[in-house]
C-alpha cells in the first residue's frame, strides 16, 4: 500500500499519556536553589552519574533536601544550568584530539558568556568540575579569543598575569609570611659571617 | 602665601611621620646609638655592608623628602592643583602585589584546554608572560599546533678543534653577520611551538648513524621535517684517504628504510660522500 492510500487516523491528543518531566533540585554553596530538568542534567556527566546513583523519584526530589554542589556559587551555577537547559537533548561532542580544536560559539552561548572575566573563569572551572564538555569547549574558546593576536604585555593586562619579577616577589613574600623570623635570622647569620664568626649559635 | 602655609604644614607632617615611623632602623639599638652619639648612624669604615646599605637608603630617602620641600614652593606656586604634590615622593615604597590573579587560579588542565584554541603565535606570546604559563606551554607542546619554519637549515659537522660533532642552525640565505646557533643535538636547536621544514647537511667525518634515531624521533613528534638530506665530503678526498659523511655503519636496506620513513616530505637526497 502506498503512503498516499494509507488510512488517516485521527489522534486524540488527550488520550496519549503525557510523560511527566522529572526535575531535580540543586543548591549552590551560597544556598541558592535551582530546579533543573532531567534532560538538561544529561549534559553534565558528573551530575548525571550523581542523580543516577541517588535514584530519586519525583516524590524524593520534593521531600528530600536539594542536592548540594559545594564548590560552585549561585551566580556561576545559574549560568551553567541556563546553558544546560538551552542545550538539553543535544549530543555530547567527542574529543577527536585534533589541534587546534574547531568549535563554533553559538549566539546564545556568546550572549550567556558576555560576562566579566572573573565569572568567565569560574564558569570554565565549573564546566570542568561538572564535566560539561561542550560548555568547557565554548568557554575556553571565548577565553582563547581574547588572547589571539595580543602581545605578552597586552596578555598580562587582559588576564591580570604577573611578570616573572612579580611572580618571584610574591613567592618570596609568601615564604616570609610563612616564617617571618626567617629573614631576620638570615640577615643576622650573614652579618655574623662577615664579622668572622665560625658558628651561628 | 598659600604655598608657604602648605610648605609649613607639610614640614610638620614630615616631622610627625618620621617620629611615628616604625622600621628596623628605629630599633632600640639604633635609637640608643643615635641618642648617645648624635650623628652616630653614619657608619664607621669597619661597619658591615648591610648596615651601610640601610643607612645610605635612609639618607637617600631623607634627601628626596627634603629636596621635595625645597622645590615645593616654586612648583606649588606654579600649579595650585598640586597642593599635596610633595607627598607623592614619599610613595616610593614597594608596589603592592596584584590582588587578583584569576586566570592563574584555573587548573593546569583548564589552561591547557584554552591553549588548544590558540594559534602558535599567540601561544608563543602567552608563554612569554609568566613562569607557570611558560612551563605549561612547553609541557603541552605536543598537543599544540605548530608553526612551520623554513628559514633555517641544519648542518652537522665535526669540530676539529674541540674534537666533537656539533649541530649548527644557520639561516638559509645568510650573510656573514647572521648569528649561528650551535648545540650538541638537533632538539636543542629547534624553537618551541614550531615545526622545522629544513635541509640537513652531514659534513665530513660525521657518523651519520648517530643522528638517524634523533631525526626519526623528531619527525615522529612533528618537530622536524627534513626536506633535503645532503651527505657531503666527496670532493675532499685526497689520495687513498676517503673523506665525507660516514655512512659505512649503515646498510643500503637500512638507509632506504630511513629515507622511506621521512616520506612524503623528503624531496631530495644528495650522496656526495666517498664513504
GROMACS .gro file of C-alpha atoms in nm:
model
  476
    1UNK     CA    1   0.000   0.000   0.000
    2UNK     CA    2   0.137   0.338  -0.095
    3UNK     CA    3   0.167   0.616   0.156
    4UNK     CA    4  -0.098   0.823  -0.021
    5UNK     CA    5  -0.358   0.545   0.018
    6UNK     CA    6  -0.291   0.480   0.387
    7UNK     CA    7  -0.594   0.543   0.609
    8UNK     CA    8  -0.582   0.866   0.808
    9UNK     CA    9  -0.641   0.810   1.177
   10UNK     CA   10  -0.749   1.096   1.394
   11UNK     CA   11  -0.541   1.101   1.707
   12UNK     CA   12  -0.696   1.216   2.029
   13UNK     CA   13  -0.408   1.405   2.186
   14UNK     CA   14  -0.567   1.397   2.529
   15UNK     CA   15  -0.562   1.019   2.519
   16UNK     CA   16  -0.185   0.999   2.480
   17UNK     CA   17  -0.023   0.955   2.820
   18UNK     CA   18   0.200   1.261   2.869
   19UNK     CA   19   0.533   1.168   3.018
   20UNK     CA   20   0.579   1.371   3.332
   21UNK     CA   21   0.901   1.572   3.325
   22UNK     CA   22   1.141   1.492   3.603
   23UNK     CA   23   1.316   1.780   3.776
   24UNK     CA   24   1.599   1.781   4.027
   25UNK     CA   25   1.680   2.039   4.287
   26UNK     CA   26   2.037   2.161   4.335
   27UNK     CA   27   2.181   2.403   4.585
   28UNK     CA   28   2.490   2.619   4.537
   29UNK     CA   29   2.743   2.692   4.811
   30UNK     CA   30   2.569   3.024   4.883
   31UNK     CA   31   2.238   2.839   4.943
   32UNK     CA   32   2.067   2.931   4.615
   33UNK     CA   33   1.836   2.662   4.485
   34UNK     CA   34   1.783   2.561   4.122
   35UNK     CA   35   1.535   2.325   3.956
   36UNK     CA   36   1.685   2.154   3.656
   37UNK     CA   37   1.521   1.911   3.415
   38UNK     CA   38   1.650   1.556   3.382
   39UNK     CA   39   1.728   1.608   3.016
   40UNK     CA   40   1.937   1.916   3.089
   41UNK     CA   41   2.134   1.729   3.354
   42UNK     CA   42   2.245   1.479   3.093
   43UNK     CA   43   2.480   1.744   2.956
   44UNK     CA   44   2.683   1.710   3.275
   45UNK     CA   45   2.847   1.374   3.315
   46UNK     CA   46   2.914   1.434   3.684
   47UNK     CA   47   2.557   1.535   3.773
   48UNK     CA   48   2.411   1.265   3.553
   49UNK     CA   49   2.604   0.995   3.737
   50UNK     CA   50   2.519   1.154   4.069
   51UNK     CA   51   2.142   1.154   4.015
   52UNK     CA   52   2.158   0.804   3.870
   53UNK     CA   53   2.339   0.683   4.180
   54UNK     CA   54   2.088   0.856   4.408
   55UNK     CA   55   1.793   0.702   4.226
   56UNK     CA   56   1.549   0.978   4.326
   57UNK     CA   57   1.181   0.957   4.237
   58UNK     CA   58   0.963   1.267   4.183
   59UNK     CA   59   0.847   1.245   4.544
   60UNK     CA   60   1.203   1.213   4.673
   61UNK     CA   61   1.301   1.527   4.486
   62UNK     CA   62   1.027   1.726   4.662
   63UNK     CA   63   1.064   1.570   5.006
   64UNK     CA   64   1.438   1.536   5.041
   65UNK     CA   65   1.677   1.833   5.063
   66UNK     CA   66   1.827   1.975   4.745
   67UNK     CA   67   2.149   1.821   4.618
   68UNK     CA   68   2.431   2.045   4.736
   69UNK     CA   69   2.707   2.149   4.499
   70UNK     CA   70   2.957   2.280   4.746
   71UNK     CA   71   3.225   2.413   4.515
   72UNK     CA   72   3.020   2.641   4.290
   73UNK     CA   73   2.848   2.967   4.378
   74UNK     CA   74   2.494   3.058   4.278
   75UNK     CA   75   2.587   3.306   4.008
   76UNK     CA   76   2.804   3.055   3.824
   77UNK     CA   77   2.564   2.767   3.876
   78UNK     CA   78   2.282   2.975   3.730
   79UNK     CA   79   2.482   3.025   3.411
   80UNK     CA   80   2.569   2.656   3.397
   81UNK     CA   81   2.206   2.544   3.430
   82UNK     CA   82   2.086   2.809   3.183
   83UNK     CA   83   2.332   2.666   2.934
   84UNK     CA   84   2.227   2.306   3.011
   85UNK     CA   85   1.857   2.388   2.971
   86UNK     CA   86   1.916   2.556   2.637
   87UNK     CA   87   2.127   2.271   2.503
   88UNK     CA   88   1.930   1.983   2.654
   89UNK     CA   89   1.896   1.681   2.433
   90UNK     CA   90   2.194   1.776   2.218
   91UNK     CA   91   2.463   1.519   2.153
   92UNK     CA   92   2.772   1.543   2.370
   93UNK     CA   93   3.078   1.606   2.148
   94UNK     CA   94   3.363   1.357   2.149
   95UNK     CA   95   3.716   1.490   2.158
   96UNK     CA   96   3.894   1.368   1.843
   97UNK     CA   97   4.228   1.512   1.955
   98UNK     CA   98   4.257   1.749   1.660
   99UNK     CA   99   4.469   2.058   1.716
  100UNK     CA  100   4.361   2.335   1.706
  101UNK     CA  101   4.011   2.239   1.813
  102UNK     CA  102   3.736   2.366   1.588
  103UNK     CA  103   3.449   2.497   1.797
  104UNK     CA  104   3.185   2.748   1.695
  105UNK     CA  105   3.030   2.965   1.964
  106UNK     CA  106   2.652   2.978   1.908
  107UNK     CA  107   2.470   3.308   1.951
  108UNK     CA  108   2.302   3.200   2.275
  109UNK     CA  109   2.635   3.096   2.426
  110UNK     CA  110   2.800   3.419   2.316
  111UNK     CA  111   2.529   3.619   2.493
  112UNK     CA  112   2.546   3.397   2.800
  113UNK     CA  113   2.921   3.443   2.824
  114UNK     CA  114   2.905   3.818   2.783
  115UNK     CA  115   3.024   3.850   3.142
  116UNK     CA  116   3.329   3.974   3.328
  117UNK     CA  117   3.650   3.773   3.317
  118UNK     CA  118   3.626   3.656   3.676
  119UNK     CA  119   3.288   3.496   3.621
  120UNK     CA  120   3.401   3.351   3.290
  121UNK     CA  121   3.696   3.179   3.457
  122UNK     CA  122   3.460   3.047   3.725
  123UNK     CA  123   3.235   2.916   3.450
  124UNK     CA  124   3.530   2.729   3.297
  125UNK     CA  125   3.616   2.586   3.635
  126UNK     CA  126   3.254   2.479   3.691
  127UNK     CA  127   3.225   2.324   3.343
  128UNK     CA  128   3.540   2.125   3.409
  129UNK     CA  129   3.420   2.021   3.755
  130UNK     CA  130   3.076   1.915   3.632
  131UNK     CA  131   3.227   1.763   3.318
  132UNK     CA  132   3.016   1.954   3.066
  133UNK     CA  133   3.228   1.905   2.756
  134UNK     CA  134   3.062   2.147   2.518
  135UNK     CA  135   3.034   2.427   2.774
  136UNK     CA  136   3.402   2.382   2.857
  137UNK     CA  137   3.485   2.400   2.487
  138UNK     CA  138   3.292   2.718   2.415
  139UNK     CA  139   3.407   2.895   2.731
  140UNK     CA  140   3.771   2.803   2.664
  141UNK     CA  141   3.729   2.921   2.307
  142UNK     CA  142   3.591   3.251   2.434
  143UNK     CA  143   3.892   3.299   2.664
  144UNK     CA  144   4.130   3.197   2.385
  145UNK     CA  145   3.969   3.451   2.150
  146UNK     CA  146   4.060   3.720   2.400
  147UNK     CA  147   4.428   3.623   2.363
  148UNK     CA  148   4.451   3.599   1.983
  149UNK     CA  149   4.696   3.847   1.834
  150UNK     CA  150   4.792   4.004   2.167
  151UNK     CA  151   5.149   4.081   2.274
  152UNK     CA  152   5.280   3.945   2.606
  153UNK     CA  153   5.231   4.287   2.768
  154UNK     CA  154   4.872   4.304   2.645
  155UNK     CA  155   4.808   3.949   2.765
  156UNK     CA  156   4.933   4.042   3.112
  157UNK     CA  157   4.679   4.323   3.120
  158UNK     CA  158   4.390   4.111   2.986
  159UNK     CA  159   4.443   3.813   3.214
  160UNK     CA  160   4.597   4.005   3.506
  161UNK     CA  161   4.909   3.795   3.484
  162UNK     CA  162   5.213   3.875   3.694
  163UNK     CA  163   5.550   3.931   3.532
  164UNK     CA  164   5.838   3.700   3.623
  165UNK     CA  165   5.973   3.957   3.871
  166UNK     CA  166   5.635   4.000   4.039
  167UNK     CA  167   5.600   3.623   4.047
  168UNK     CA  168   5.929   3.583   4.230
  169UNK     CA  169   5.850   3.870   4.467
  170UNK     CA  170   5.515   3.710   4.552
  171UNK     CA  171   5.686   3.377   4.617
  172UNK     CA  172   5.938   3.544   4.846
  173UNK     CA  173   5.660   3.733   5.026
  174UNK     CA  174   5.468   3.409   5.074
  175UNK     CA  175   5.776   3.242   5.217
  176UNK     CA  176   5.836   3.532   5.450
  177UNK     CA  177   5.472   3.532   5.556
  178UNK     CA  178   5.505   3.166   5.644
  179UNK     CA  179   5.812   3.227   5.855
  180UNK     CA  180   5.854   3.599   5.938
  181UNK     CA  181   6.158   3.532   6.154
  182UNK     CA  182   6.343   3.356   5.870
  183UNK     CA  183   6.463   3.675   5.704
  184UNK     CA  184   6.583   3.830   6.028
  185UNK     CA  185   6.772   3.512   6.114
  186UNK     CA  186   6.922   3.506   5.766
  187UNK     CA  187   7.039   3.868   5.792
  188UNK     CA  188   7.183   3.809   6.136
  189UNK     CA  189   7.360   3.500   6.011
  190UNK     CA  190   7.509   3.691   5.716
  191UNK     CA  191   7.626   3.969   5.947
  192UNK     CA  192   7.795   3.729   6.186
  193UNK     CA  193   7.955   3.550   5.896
  194UNK     CA  194   8.104   3.876   5.774
  195UNK     CA  195   8.230   3.958   6.119
  196UNK     CA  196   8.423   3.634   6.112
  197UNK     CA  197   8.220   3.418   6.346
  198UNK     CA  198   8.251   3.049   6.276
  199UNK     CA  199   7.933   2.927   6.428
  200UNK     CA  200   7.597   3.093   6.438
  201UNK     CA  201   7.477   2.951   6.767
  202UNK     CA  202   5.142   8.295   5.092
  203UNK     CA  203   4.926   7.986   5.040
  204UNK     CA  204   5.227   7.786   4.923
  205UNK     CA  205   5.425   7.896   5.230
  206UNK     CA  206   5.144   7.775   5.457
  207UNK     CA  207   5.129   7.449   5.266
  208UNK     CA  208   5.505   7.414   5.295
  209UNK     CA  209   5.494   7.463   5.673
  210UNK     CA  210   5.206   7.220   5.700
  211UNK     CA  211   5.389   6.955   5.505
  212UNK     CA  212   5.702   7.011   5.711
  213UNK     CA  213   5.503   6.944   6.026
  214UNK     CA  214   5.353   6.633   5.863
  215UNK     CA  215   5.702   6.512   5.777
  216UNK     CA  216   5.819   6.556   6.136
  217UNK     CA  217   5.518   6.367   6.264
  218UNK     CA  218   5.567   6.090   6.014
  219UNK     CA  219   5.931   6.047   6.094
  220UNK     CA  220   5.860   6.042   6.465
  221UNK     CA  221   5.596   5.770   6.419
  222UNK     CA  222   5.786   5.577   6.157
  223UNK     CA  223   5.846   5.219   6.271
  224UNK     CA  224   6.118   5.030   6.090
  225UNK     CA  225   6.427   4.819   6.166
  226UNK     CA  226   6.624   5.142   6.164
  227UNK     CA  227   6.419   5.260   6.462
  228UNK     CA  228   6.500   4.951   6.664
  229UNK     CA  229   6.600   5.019   7.026
  230UNK     CA  230   6.965   4.953   6.942
  231UNK     CA  231   6.976   5.215   6.668
  232UNK     CA  232   6.783   5.463   6.878
  233UNK     CA  233   7.024   5.416   7.164
  234UNK     CA  234   7.313   5.481   6.927
  235UNK     CA  235   7.155   5.793   6.788
  236UNK     CA  236   7.081   5.939   7.132
  237UNK     CA  237   7.429   5.858   7.251
  238UNK     CA  238   7.628   6.000   6.964
  239UNK     CA  239   7.412   6.239   6.764
  240UNK     CA  240   7.527   6.155   6.410
  241UNK     CA  241   7.640   5.807   6.509
  242UNK     CA  242   7.419   5.647   6.241
  243UNK     CA  243   7.689   5.735   5.993
  244UNK     CA  244   7.877   5.410   5.982
  245UNK     CA  245   8.242   5.373   6.065
  246UNK     CA  246   8.465   5.231   5.788
  247UNK     CA  247   8.471   4.894   5.955
  248UNK     CA  248   8.097   4.853   5.968
  249UNK     CA  249   7.914   4.581   5.775
  250UNK     CA  250   7.787   4.619   5.421
  251UNK     CA  251   7.424   4.559   5.505
  252UNK     CA  252   7.406   4.829   5.768
  253UNK     CA  253   7.581   5.080   5.543
  254UNK     CA  254   7.335   4.995   5.267
  255UNK     CA  255   7.047   5.054   5.504
  256UNK     CA  256   7.197   5.382   5.610
  257UNK     CA  257   7.253   5.504   5.257
  258UNK     CA  258   6.897   5.411   5.168
  259UNK     CA  259   6.772   5.610   5.464
  260UNK     CA  260   6.986   5.906   5.364
  261UNK     CA  261   6.861   5.886   5.009
  262UNK     CA  262   6.503   5.886   5.128
  263UNK     CA  263   6.566   6.180   5.354
  264UNK     CA  264   6.734   6.370   5.070
  265UNK     CA  265   6.436   6.302   4.843
  266UNK     CA  266   6.196   6.424   5.106
  267UNK     CA  267   6.394   6.737   5.183
  268UNK     CA  268   6.457   6.820   4.819
  269UNK     CA  269   6.087   6.791   4.751
  270UNK     CA  270   6.022   7.050   5.016
  271UNK     CA  271   6.290   7.272   4.878
  272UNK     CA  272   6.131   7.264   4.535
  273UNK     CA  273   5.774   7.273   4.651
  274UNK     CA  274   5.727   7.650   4.698
  275UNK     CA  275   5.834   7.700   4.337
  276UNK     CA  276   5.621   7.427   4.176
  277UNK     CA  277   5.342   7.471   4.427
  278UNK     CA  278   5.311   7.833   4.332
  279UNK     CA  279   5.301   7.745   3.965
  280UNK     CA  280   5.036   7.478   3.999
  281UNK     CA  281   4.796   7.524   4.288
  282UNK     CA  282   4.621   7.199   4.200
  283UNK     CA  283   4.929   7.010   4.322
  284UNK     CA  284   4.872   7.117   4.677
  285UNK     CA  285   4.995   6.792   4.820
  286UNK     CA  286   5.237   6.708   4.544
  287UNK     CA  287   5.543   6.658   4.769
  288UNK     CA  288   5.365   6.367   4.929
  289UNK     CA  289   5.389   6.179   4.601
  290UNK     CA  290   5.760   6.146   4.658
  291UNK     CA  291   5.700   5.963   4.983
  292UNK     CA  292   5.518   5.690   4.799
  293UNK     CA  293   5.835   5.524   4.682
  294UNK     CA  294   5.774   5.211   4.885
  295UNK     CA  295   5.733   4.871   4.718
  296UNK     CA  296   5.428   4.846   4.497
  297UNK     CA  297   5.159   4.625   4.648
  298UNK     CA  298   5.133   4.299   4.458
  299UNK     CA  299   4.831   4.245   4.233
  300UNK     CA  300   4.545   4.122   4.443
  301UNK     CA  301   4.360   3.905   4.194
  302UNK     CA  302   4.523   3.669   3.951
  303UNK     CA  303   4.210   3.500   3.826
  304UNK     CA  304   4.343   3.334   3.514
  305UNK     CA  305   4.614   3.160   3.708
  306UNK     CA  306   4.356   3.029   3.953
  307UNK     CA  307   4.241   2.792   3.680
  308UNK     CA  308   4.378   2.441   3.693
  309UNK     CA  309   4.655   2.328   3.458
  310UNK     CA  310   4.403   2.115   3.268
  311UNK     CA  311   4.177   2.414   3.203
  312UNK     CA  312   4.466   2.633   3.091
  313UNK     CA  313   4.579   2.356   2.856
  314UNK     CA  314   4.224   2.339   2.718
  315UNK     CA  315   4.241   2.710   2.644
  316UNK     CA  316   4.581   2.667   2.481
  317UNK     CA  317   4.433   2.415   2.239
  318UNK     CA  318   4.239   2.701   2.079
  319UNK     CA  319   4.535   2.933   2.039
  320UNK     CA  320   4.738   2.974   1.723
  321UNK     CA  321   5.116   2.924   1.751
  322UNK     CA  322   5.192   3.297   1.754
  323UNK     CA  323   4.950   3.370   2.039
  324UNK     CA  324   5.081   3.069   2.224
  325UNK     CA  325   5.435   3.193   2.196
  326UNK     CA  326   5.322   3.530   2.333
  327UNK     CA  327   5.134   3.363   2.616
  328UNK     CA  328   5.440   3.160   2.708
  329UNK     CA  329   5.635   3.483   2.744
  330UNK     CA  330   5.409   3.624   3.012
  331UNK     CA  331   5.500   3.427   3.323
  332UNK     CA  332   5.680   3.122   3.453
  333UNK     CA  333   5.382   2.895   3.507
  334UNK     CA  334   5.237   2.951   3.161
  335UNK     CA  335   5.577   2.902   3.003
  336UNK     CA  336   5.617   2.567   3.174
  337UNK     CA  337   5.265   2.464   3.080
  338UNK     CA  338   5.317   2.558   2.716
  339UNK     CA  339   5.642   2.364   2.698
  340UNK     CA  340   5.499   2.059   2.875
  341UNK     CA  341   5.198   2.057   2.649
  342UNK     CA  342   5.389   2.122   2.330
  343UNK     CA  343   5.292   1.801   2.151
  344UNK     CA  344   4.921   1.884   2.180
  345UNK     CA  345   4.962   2.228   2.038
  346UNK     CA  346   4.952   2.343   1.678
  347UNK     CA  347   5.299   2.419   1.547
  348UNK     CA  348   5.417   2.696   1.322
  349UNK     CA  349   5.612   2.596   1.013
  350UNK     CA  350   5.961   2.743   0.998
  351UNK     CA  351   6.151   2.724   0.669
  352UNK     CA  352   6.403   3.000   0.720
  353UNK     CA  353   6.691   2.790   0.854
  354UNK     CA  354   6.894   2.483   0.769
  355UNK     CA  355   7.078   2.233   0.989
  356UNK     CA  356   7.443   2.149   0.940
  357UNK     CA  357   7.606   1.865   1.131
  358UNK     CA  358   7.982   1.891   1.128
  359UNK     CA  359   8.287   1.767   1.313
  360UNK     CA  360   8.468   2.042   1.502
  361UNK     CA  361   8.839   1.967   1.458
  362UNK     CA  362   8.944   2.197   1.743
  363UNK     CA  363   8.701   2.069   2.003
  364UNK     CA  364   8.718   1.716   1.863
  365UNK     CA  365   8.345   1.665   1.873
  366UNK     CA  366   8.045   1.672   1.642
  367UNK     CA  367   7.831   1.985   1.655
  368UNK     CA  368   7.495   2.080   1.512
  369UNK     CA  369   7.461   2.429   1.374
  370UNK     CA  370   7.145   2.611   1.277
  371UNK     CA  371   7.206   2.865   1.004
  372UNK     CA  372   6.985   3.097   0.808
  373UNK     CA  373   6.924   2.975   0.455
  374UNK     CA  374   7.015   3.291   0.270
  375UNK     CA  375   7.266   3.409   0.520
  376UNK     CA  376   7.522   3.684   0.541
  377UNK     CA  377   7.842   3.681   0.744
  378UNK     CA  378   7.679   3.879   1.023
  379UNK     CA  379   7.383   3.645   1.070
  380UNK     CA  380   7.402   3.461   1.401
  381UNK     CA  381   7.451   3.086   1.411
  382UNK     CA  382   7.318   2.863   1.684
  383UNK     CA  383   7.521   2.565   1.798
  384UNK     CA  384   7.424   2.266   2.006
  385UNK     CA  385   7.530   1.910   2.072
  386UNK     CA  386   7.196   1.777   1.945
  387UNK     CA  387   6.926   1.876   1.696
  388UNK     CA  388   6.649   1.905   1.954
  389UNK     CA  389   6.836   2.177   2.137
  390UNK     CA  390   6.821   2.400   1.830
  391UNK     CA  391   6.455   2.373   1.745
  392UNK     CA  392   6.240   2.663   1.854
  393UNK     CA  393   5.939   2.581   2.072
  394UNK     CA  394   5.593   2.561   1.910
  395UNK     CA  395   5.749   2.531   1.567
  396UNK     CA  396   5.797   2.265   1.302
  397UNK     CA  397   6.124   2.300   1.115
  398UNK     CA  398   6.098   2.223   0.744
  399UNK     CA  399   6.463   2.215   0.663
  400UNK     CA  400   6.762   2.083   0.477
  401UNK     CA  401   7.004   1.870   0.681
  402UNK     CA  402   7.367   1.856   0.578
  403UNK     CA  403   7.606   1.593   0.714
  404UNK     CA  404   7.960   1.716   0.668
  405UNK     CA  405   8.279   1.523   0.651
  406UNK     CA  406   8.381   1.281   0.933
  407UNK     CA  407   8.028   1.279   1.079
  408UNK     CA  408   7.896   0.936   1.177
  409UNK     CA  409   7.552   0.951   1.022
  410UNK     CA  410   7.418   0.655   1.223
  411UNK     CA  411   7.449   0.857   1.544
  412UNK     CA  412   7.188   1.101   1.416
  413UNK     CA  413   6.929   0.880   1.250
  414UNK     CA  414   6.737   0.796   1.568
  415UNK     CA  415   6.707   1.158   1.675
  416UNK     CA  416   6.592   1.268   1.329
  417UNK     CA  417   6.328   0.995   1.316
  418UNK     CA  418   6.214   1.073   1.670
  419UNK     CA  419   6.175   1.445   1.594
  420UNK     CA  420   6.000   1.362   1.269
  421UNK     CA  421   5.756   1.142   1.457
  422UNK     CA  422   5.692   1.422   1.708
  423UNK     CA  423   5.622   1.655   1.415
  424UNK     CA  424   5.903   1.887   1.520
  425UNK     CA  425   6.137   1.830   1.228
  426UNK     CA  426   6.057   1.771   0.860
  427UNK     CA  427   6.372   1.709   0.656
  428UNK     CA  428   6.313   1.835   0.304
  429UNK     CA  429   6.661   1.751   0.184
  430UNK     CA  430   6.942   1.528   0.311
  431UNK     CA  431   7.292   1.613   0.196
  432UNK     CA  432   7.589   1.387   0.267
  433UNK     CA  433   7.895   1.589   0.167
  434UNK     CA  434   8.264   1.529   0.151
  435UNK     CA  435   8.341   1.352  -0.173
  436UNK     CA  436   8.530   1.649  -0.315
  437UNK     CA  437   8.765   1.649  -0.016
  438UNK     CA  438   8.903   1.302  -0.089
  439UNK     CA  439   9.283   1.310  -0.107
  440UNK     CA  440   9.474   1.020  -0.248
  441UNK     CA  441   9.374   0.693  -0.083
  442UNK     CA  442   9.214   0.866   0.218
  443UNK     CA  443   8.839   0.870   0.178
  444UNK     CA  444   8.651   1.152   0.340
  445UNK     CA  445   8.295   1.268   0.371
  446UNK     CA  446   7.994   1.192   0.588
  447UNK     CA  447   8.046   0.845   0.730
  448UNK     CA  448   7.779   0.607   0.605
  449UNK     CA  449   7.983   0.290   0.649
  450UNK     CA  450   7.795   0.173   0.957
  451UNK     CA  451   7.460   0.171   0.777
  452UNK     CA  452   7.350  -0.086   0.523
  453UNK     CA  453   7.173   0.000   0.199
  454UNK     CA  454   6.846  -0.151   0.321
  455UNK     CA  455   6.860   0.049   0.643
  456UNK     CA  456   6.931   0.365   0.452
  457UNK     CA  457   6.637   0.308   0.218
  458UNK     CA  458   6.415   0.235   0.517
  459UNK     CA  459   6.529   0.560   0.683
  460UNK     CA  460   6.451   0.760   0.371
  461UNK     CA  461   6.111   0.592   0.336
  462UNK     CA  462   6.019   0.686   0.689
  463UNK     CA  463   6.075   1.052   0.610
  464UNK     CA  464   5.824   1.041   0.325
  465UNK     CA  465   5.619   1.214   0.193
  466UNK     CA  466   5.805   1.530   0.289
  467UNK     CA  467   6.160   1.440   0.186
  468UNK     CA  468   6.226   1.575  -0.163
  469UNK     CA  469   6.598   1.531  -0.218
  470UNK     CA  470   6.890   1.311  -0.109
  471UNK     CA  471   7.242   1.406  -0.219
  472UNK     CA  472   7.501   1.133  -0.173
  473UNK     CA  473   7.831   1.306  -0.242
  474UNK     CA  474   8.029   1.126   0.024
  475UNK     CA  475   8.309   0.884  -0.063
  476UNK     CA  476   8.250   0.674   0.248
   0.00000   0.00000   0.00000
